[in-house]
Tab-separated table of C-alpha atoms in Angstrom:
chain	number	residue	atom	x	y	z
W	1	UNK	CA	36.166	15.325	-2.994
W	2	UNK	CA	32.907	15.792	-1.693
W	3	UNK	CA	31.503	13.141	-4.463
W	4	UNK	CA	33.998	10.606	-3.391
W	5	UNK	CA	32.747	10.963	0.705
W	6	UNK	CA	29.403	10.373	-1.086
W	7	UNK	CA	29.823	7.401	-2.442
W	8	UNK	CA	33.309	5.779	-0.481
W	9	UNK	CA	30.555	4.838	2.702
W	10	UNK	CA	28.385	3.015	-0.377
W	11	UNK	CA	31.660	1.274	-1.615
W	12	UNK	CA	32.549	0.293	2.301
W	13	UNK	CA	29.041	-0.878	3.028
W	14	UNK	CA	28.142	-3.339	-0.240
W	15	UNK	CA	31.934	-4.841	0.307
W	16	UNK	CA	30.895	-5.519	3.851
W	17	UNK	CA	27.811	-7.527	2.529
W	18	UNK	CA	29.750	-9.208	-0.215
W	19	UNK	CA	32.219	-10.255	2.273
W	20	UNK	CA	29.481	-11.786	4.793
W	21	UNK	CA	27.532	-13.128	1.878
W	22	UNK	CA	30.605	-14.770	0.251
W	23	UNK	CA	31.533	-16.105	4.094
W	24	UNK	CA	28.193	-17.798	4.593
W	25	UNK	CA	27.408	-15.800	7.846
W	26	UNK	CA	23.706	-15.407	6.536
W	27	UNK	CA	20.621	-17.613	4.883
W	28	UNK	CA	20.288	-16.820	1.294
W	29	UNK	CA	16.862	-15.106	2.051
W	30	UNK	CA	18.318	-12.921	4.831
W	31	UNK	CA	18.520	-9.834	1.860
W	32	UNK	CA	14.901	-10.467	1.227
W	33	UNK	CA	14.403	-9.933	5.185
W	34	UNK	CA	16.541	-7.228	5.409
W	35	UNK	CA	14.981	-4.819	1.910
W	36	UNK	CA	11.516	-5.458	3.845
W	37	UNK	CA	12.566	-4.243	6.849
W	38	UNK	CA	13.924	-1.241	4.801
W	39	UNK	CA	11.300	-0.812	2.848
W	40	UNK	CA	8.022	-1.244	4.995
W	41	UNK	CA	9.641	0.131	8.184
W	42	UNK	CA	13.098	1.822	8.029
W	43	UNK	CA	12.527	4.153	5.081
W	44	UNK	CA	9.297	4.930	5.539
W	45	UNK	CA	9.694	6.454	9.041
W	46	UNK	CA	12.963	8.444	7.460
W	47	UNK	CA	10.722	9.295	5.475
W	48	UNK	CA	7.833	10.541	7.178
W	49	UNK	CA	9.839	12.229	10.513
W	50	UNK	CA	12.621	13.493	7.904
W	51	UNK	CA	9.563	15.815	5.756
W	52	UNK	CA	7.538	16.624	9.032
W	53	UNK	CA	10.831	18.130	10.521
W	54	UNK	CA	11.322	20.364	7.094
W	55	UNK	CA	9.561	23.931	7.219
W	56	UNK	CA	6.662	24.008	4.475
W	57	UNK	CA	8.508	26.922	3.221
W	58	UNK	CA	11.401	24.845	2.421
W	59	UNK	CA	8.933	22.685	0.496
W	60	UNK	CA	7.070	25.103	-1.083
W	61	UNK	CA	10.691	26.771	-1.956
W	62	UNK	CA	11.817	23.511	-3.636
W	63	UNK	CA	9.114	22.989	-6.089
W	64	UNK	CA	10.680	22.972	-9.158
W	65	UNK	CA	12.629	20.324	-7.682
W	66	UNK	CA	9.681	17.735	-7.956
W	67	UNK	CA	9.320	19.011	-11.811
W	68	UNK	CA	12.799	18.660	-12.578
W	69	UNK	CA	13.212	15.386	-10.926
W	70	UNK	CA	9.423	14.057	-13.028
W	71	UNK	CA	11.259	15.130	-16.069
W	72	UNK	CA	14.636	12.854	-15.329
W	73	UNK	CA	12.519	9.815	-14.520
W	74	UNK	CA	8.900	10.132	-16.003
W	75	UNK	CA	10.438	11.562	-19.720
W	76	UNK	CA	13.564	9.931	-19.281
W	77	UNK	CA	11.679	6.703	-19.720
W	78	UNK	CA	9.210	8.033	-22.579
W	79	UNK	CA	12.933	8.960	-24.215
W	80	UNK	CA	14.426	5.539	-23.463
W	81	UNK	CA	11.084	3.446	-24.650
W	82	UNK	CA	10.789	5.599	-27.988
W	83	UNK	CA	14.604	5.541	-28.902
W	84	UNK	CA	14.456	1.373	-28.037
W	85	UNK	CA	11.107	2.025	-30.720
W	86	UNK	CA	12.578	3.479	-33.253
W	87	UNK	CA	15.978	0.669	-33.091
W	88	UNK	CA	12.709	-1.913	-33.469
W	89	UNK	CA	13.035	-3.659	-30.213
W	90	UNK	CA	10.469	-5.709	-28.854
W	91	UNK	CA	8.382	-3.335	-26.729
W	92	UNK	CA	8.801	-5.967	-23.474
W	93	UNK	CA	12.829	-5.309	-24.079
W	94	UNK	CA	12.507	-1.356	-24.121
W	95	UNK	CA	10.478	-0.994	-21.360
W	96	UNK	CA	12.136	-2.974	-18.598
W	97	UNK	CA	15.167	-1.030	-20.932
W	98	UNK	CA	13.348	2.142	-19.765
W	99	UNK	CA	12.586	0.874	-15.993
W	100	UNK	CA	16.438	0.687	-15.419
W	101	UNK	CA	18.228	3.473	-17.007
W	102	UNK	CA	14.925	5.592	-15.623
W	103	UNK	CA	14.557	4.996	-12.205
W	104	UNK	CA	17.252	5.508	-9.702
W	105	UNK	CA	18.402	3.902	-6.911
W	106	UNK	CA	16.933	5.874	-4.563
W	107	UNK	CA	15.420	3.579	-1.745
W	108	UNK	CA	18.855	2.141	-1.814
W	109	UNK	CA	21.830	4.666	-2.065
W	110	UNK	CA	19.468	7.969	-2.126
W	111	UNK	CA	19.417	8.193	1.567
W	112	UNK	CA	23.354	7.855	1.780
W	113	UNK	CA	24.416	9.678	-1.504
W	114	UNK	CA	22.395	12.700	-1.046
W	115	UNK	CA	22.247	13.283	2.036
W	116	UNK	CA	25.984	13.908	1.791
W	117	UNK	CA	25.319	16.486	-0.457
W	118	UNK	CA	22.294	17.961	-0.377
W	119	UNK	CA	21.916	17.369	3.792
W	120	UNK	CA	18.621	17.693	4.860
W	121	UNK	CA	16.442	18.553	1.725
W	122	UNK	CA	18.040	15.230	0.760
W	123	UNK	CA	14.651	13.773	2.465
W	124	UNK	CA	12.607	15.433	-0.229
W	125	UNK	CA	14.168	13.857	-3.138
W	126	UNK	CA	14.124	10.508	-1.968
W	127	UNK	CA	10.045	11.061	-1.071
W	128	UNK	CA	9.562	12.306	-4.282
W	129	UNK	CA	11.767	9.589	-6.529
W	130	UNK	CA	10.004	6.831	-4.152
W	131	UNK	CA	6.436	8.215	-5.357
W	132	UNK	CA	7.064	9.023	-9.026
W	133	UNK	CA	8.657	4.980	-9.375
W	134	UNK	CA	6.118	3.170	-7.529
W	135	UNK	CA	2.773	5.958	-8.508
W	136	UNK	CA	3.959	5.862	-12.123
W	137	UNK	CA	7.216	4.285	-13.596
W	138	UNK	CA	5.569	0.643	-12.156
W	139	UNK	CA	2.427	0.804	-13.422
W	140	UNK	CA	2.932	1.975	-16.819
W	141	UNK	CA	5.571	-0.624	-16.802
W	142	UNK	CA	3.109	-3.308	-15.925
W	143	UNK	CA	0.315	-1.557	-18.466
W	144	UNK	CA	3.044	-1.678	-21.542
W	145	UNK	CA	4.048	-5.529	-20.871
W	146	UNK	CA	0.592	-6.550	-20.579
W	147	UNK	CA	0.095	-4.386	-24.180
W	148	UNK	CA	3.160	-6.524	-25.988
W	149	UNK	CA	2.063	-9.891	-24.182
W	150	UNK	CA	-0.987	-9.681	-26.419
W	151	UNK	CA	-3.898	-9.236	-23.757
W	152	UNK	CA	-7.146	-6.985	-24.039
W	153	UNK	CA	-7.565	-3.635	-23.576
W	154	UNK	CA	-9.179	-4.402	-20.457
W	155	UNK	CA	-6.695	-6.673	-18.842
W	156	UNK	CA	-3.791	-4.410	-19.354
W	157	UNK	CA	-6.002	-1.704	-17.363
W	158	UNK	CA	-7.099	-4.492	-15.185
W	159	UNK	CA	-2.744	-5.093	-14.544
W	160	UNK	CA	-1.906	-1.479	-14.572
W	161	UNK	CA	-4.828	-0.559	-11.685
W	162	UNK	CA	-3.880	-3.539	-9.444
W	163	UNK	CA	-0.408	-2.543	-9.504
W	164	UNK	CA	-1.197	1.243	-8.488
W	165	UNK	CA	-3.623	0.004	-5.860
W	166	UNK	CA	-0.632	-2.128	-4.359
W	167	UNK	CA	1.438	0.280	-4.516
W	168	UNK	CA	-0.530	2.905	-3.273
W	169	UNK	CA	-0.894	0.702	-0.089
W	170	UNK	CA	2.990	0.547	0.755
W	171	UNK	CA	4.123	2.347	3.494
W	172	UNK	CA	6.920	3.465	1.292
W	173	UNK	CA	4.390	5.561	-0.916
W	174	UNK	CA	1.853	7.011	2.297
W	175	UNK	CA	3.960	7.633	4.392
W	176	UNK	CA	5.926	10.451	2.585
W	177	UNK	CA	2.524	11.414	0.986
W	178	UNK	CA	0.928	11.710	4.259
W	179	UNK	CA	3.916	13.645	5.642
W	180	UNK	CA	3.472	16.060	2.696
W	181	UNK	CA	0.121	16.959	3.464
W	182	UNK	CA	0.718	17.565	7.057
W	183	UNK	CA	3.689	19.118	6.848
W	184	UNK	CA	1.584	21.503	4.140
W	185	UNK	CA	-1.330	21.520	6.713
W	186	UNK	CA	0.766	23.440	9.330
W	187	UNK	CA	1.881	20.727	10.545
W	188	UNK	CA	5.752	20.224	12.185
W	189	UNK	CA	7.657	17.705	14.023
W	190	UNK	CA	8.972	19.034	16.816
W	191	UNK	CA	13.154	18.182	17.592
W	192	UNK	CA	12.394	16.417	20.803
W	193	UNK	CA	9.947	13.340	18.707
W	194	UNK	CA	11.928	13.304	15.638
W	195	UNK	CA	14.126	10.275	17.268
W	196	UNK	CA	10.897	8.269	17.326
W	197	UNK	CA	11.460	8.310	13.681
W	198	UNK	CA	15.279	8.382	13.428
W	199	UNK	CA	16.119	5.040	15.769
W	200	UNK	CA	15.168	3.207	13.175
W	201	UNK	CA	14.978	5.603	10.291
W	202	UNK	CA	18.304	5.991	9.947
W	203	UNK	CA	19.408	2.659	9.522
W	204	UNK	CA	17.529	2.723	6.030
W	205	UNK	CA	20.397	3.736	4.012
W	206	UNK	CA	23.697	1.368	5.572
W	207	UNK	CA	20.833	-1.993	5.750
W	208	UNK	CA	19.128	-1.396	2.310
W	209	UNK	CA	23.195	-1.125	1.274
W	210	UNK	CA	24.385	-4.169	3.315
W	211	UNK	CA	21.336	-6.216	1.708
W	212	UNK	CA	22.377	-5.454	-1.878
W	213	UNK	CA	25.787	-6.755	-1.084
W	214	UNK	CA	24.647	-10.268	0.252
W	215	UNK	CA	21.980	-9.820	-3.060
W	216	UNK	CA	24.739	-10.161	-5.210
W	217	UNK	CA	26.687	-13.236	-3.344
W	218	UNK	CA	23.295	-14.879	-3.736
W	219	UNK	CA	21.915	-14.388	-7.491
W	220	UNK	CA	23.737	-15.224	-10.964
W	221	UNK	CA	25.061	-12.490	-12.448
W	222	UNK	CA	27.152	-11.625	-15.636
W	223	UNK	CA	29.090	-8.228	-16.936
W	224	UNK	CA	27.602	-8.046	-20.469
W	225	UNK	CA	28.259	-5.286	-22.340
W	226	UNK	CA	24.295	-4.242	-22.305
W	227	UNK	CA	24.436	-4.290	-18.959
W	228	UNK	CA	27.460	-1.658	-19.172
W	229	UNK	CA	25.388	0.639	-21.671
W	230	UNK	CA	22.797	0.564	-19.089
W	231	UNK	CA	25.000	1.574	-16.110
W	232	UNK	CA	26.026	4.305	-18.318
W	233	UNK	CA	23.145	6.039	-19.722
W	234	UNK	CA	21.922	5.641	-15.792
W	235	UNK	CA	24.723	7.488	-14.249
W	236	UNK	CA	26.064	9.353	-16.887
W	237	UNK	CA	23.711	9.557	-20.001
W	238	UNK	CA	20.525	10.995	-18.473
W	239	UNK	CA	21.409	13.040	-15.852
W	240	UNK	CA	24.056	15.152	-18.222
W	241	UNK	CA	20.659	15.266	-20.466
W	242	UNK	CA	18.923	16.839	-18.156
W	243	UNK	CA	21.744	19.106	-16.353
W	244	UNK	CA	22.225	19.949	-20.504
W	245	UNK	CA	18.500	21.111	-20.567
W	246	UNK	CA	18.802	22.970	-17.156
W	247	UNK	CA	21.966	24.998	-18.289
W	248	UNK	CA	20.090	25.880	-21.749
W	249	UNK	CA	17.194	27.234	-20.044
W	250	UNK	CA	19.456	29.065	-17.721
W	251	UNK	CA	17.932	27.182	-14.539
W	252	UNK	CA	20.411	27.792	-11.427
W	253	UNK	CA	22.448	24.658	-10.786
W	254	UNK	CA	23.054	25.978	-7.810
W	255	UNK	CA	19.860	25.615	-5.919
């Protein structure tokens, strides 16, 4: 029950942008507008009130969270990139193979899904999926297609340092890193400012959601049965993989 209030408002929310995108009521480039306005304003104040209002012991507490959550993403995609390897795919296939099934859809449905239920600590997942996609899953990404296009040694580093230095500079990747230190620092957001973060903060989730619905009214797509595989190892594959390795090491699921 509680999964299906989770994801129902997700369901409700793409439909309504399929159903304005399909009606014409916006410019093809308005969900283009609208995921920058997520990501370089929205999310990253979420972001930044939603970790300052935390207690550093709740951080601190949570740790092994950030570990777990590296292993999902960071070896999920060493798993994904090998196993596409070993089948003797092209190594431009297996890692944009890798950069789906890997990386979750966290700026988009993370703010909605989790913080159903995991409520407030919800805020620390999505800061730490946002940084471990954009401070690592991206740039190897970029360093591994620059490797199979052919280039030198020095261009792919050349690629793979340009993207981190981009990256570094959104305000989707300092913000929650800032936030972190501070909040570390002895620093916390009192209740009474947090809704200079929230006005807009909390819009994040239902616009990024609306956007991906007009998304799909403007861009080709087809059902292929790859791109079912994919949706599958995403959603189902590796996170029973890792719950599996959690529950063999005797980790609480609970926490």
């Amino acid at each position: 029950m509680l999964l299906i209030l989770a994801i129902l408002p997700i369901v409700v929310t793409v439909g309504l942008g399929v159903f304005a995108g399909l009606r014409h009521q916006f410019a093809p480039t308005t969900s283009d507008i609208l995921i920058q306005l997520v990501m370089h304003y929205a999310l990253p104040l979420s972001l930044f009130g939603g970790i300052l209002s935390l207690k550093r012991a709740t951080i601190i507490q949570n740790s092994s969270v950030a570990l777990w959550l590296a292993l999902g993403m960071l070896g999920g995609m060493v798993i994904v990139i090998v196993s596409q390897c070993c089948f003797h795919q092209q190594l431009e296939t297996g890692t944009l193979r890798a950069l789906v099934i890997a990386s979750p859809s966290i700026p988009f449905m993370g703010v909605s899904v989790l913080l159903v239920v995991f409520g407030k600590i919800s805020v620390l997942l999505v800061a730490l999926g946002g940084l471990y996609m954009n401070l690592v899953q991206v740039p190897v990404s970029v360093l591994l297609l620059t490797l199979a296009g052919g280039s030198t040694p020095e261009q792919r580093w050349r690629a793979g340092w340009q993207k981190l230095c981009r990256a570094s500079r959104q305000p989707v990747v300092w913000a929650p890193i800032s936030a972190f230190l501070l909040n570390l620092a002895g620093l916390r957001l009192p209740s009474a400012w947090l809704t200079n973060f929230t006005e807009l903060g909390q819009a994040a989730g239902g616009v990024a959601l609306f956007a991906l619905g007009l998304l799909l009214t403007t861009r080709p797509w087809r059902l292929t049965r790859m791109v079912v595989l994919n949706v599958l190892l995403k959603n189902l594959g590796l996170p029973v993989l890792i719950w599996g390795i959690m529950a063999s090491l005797g980790v609480s699921l609970s926490n």
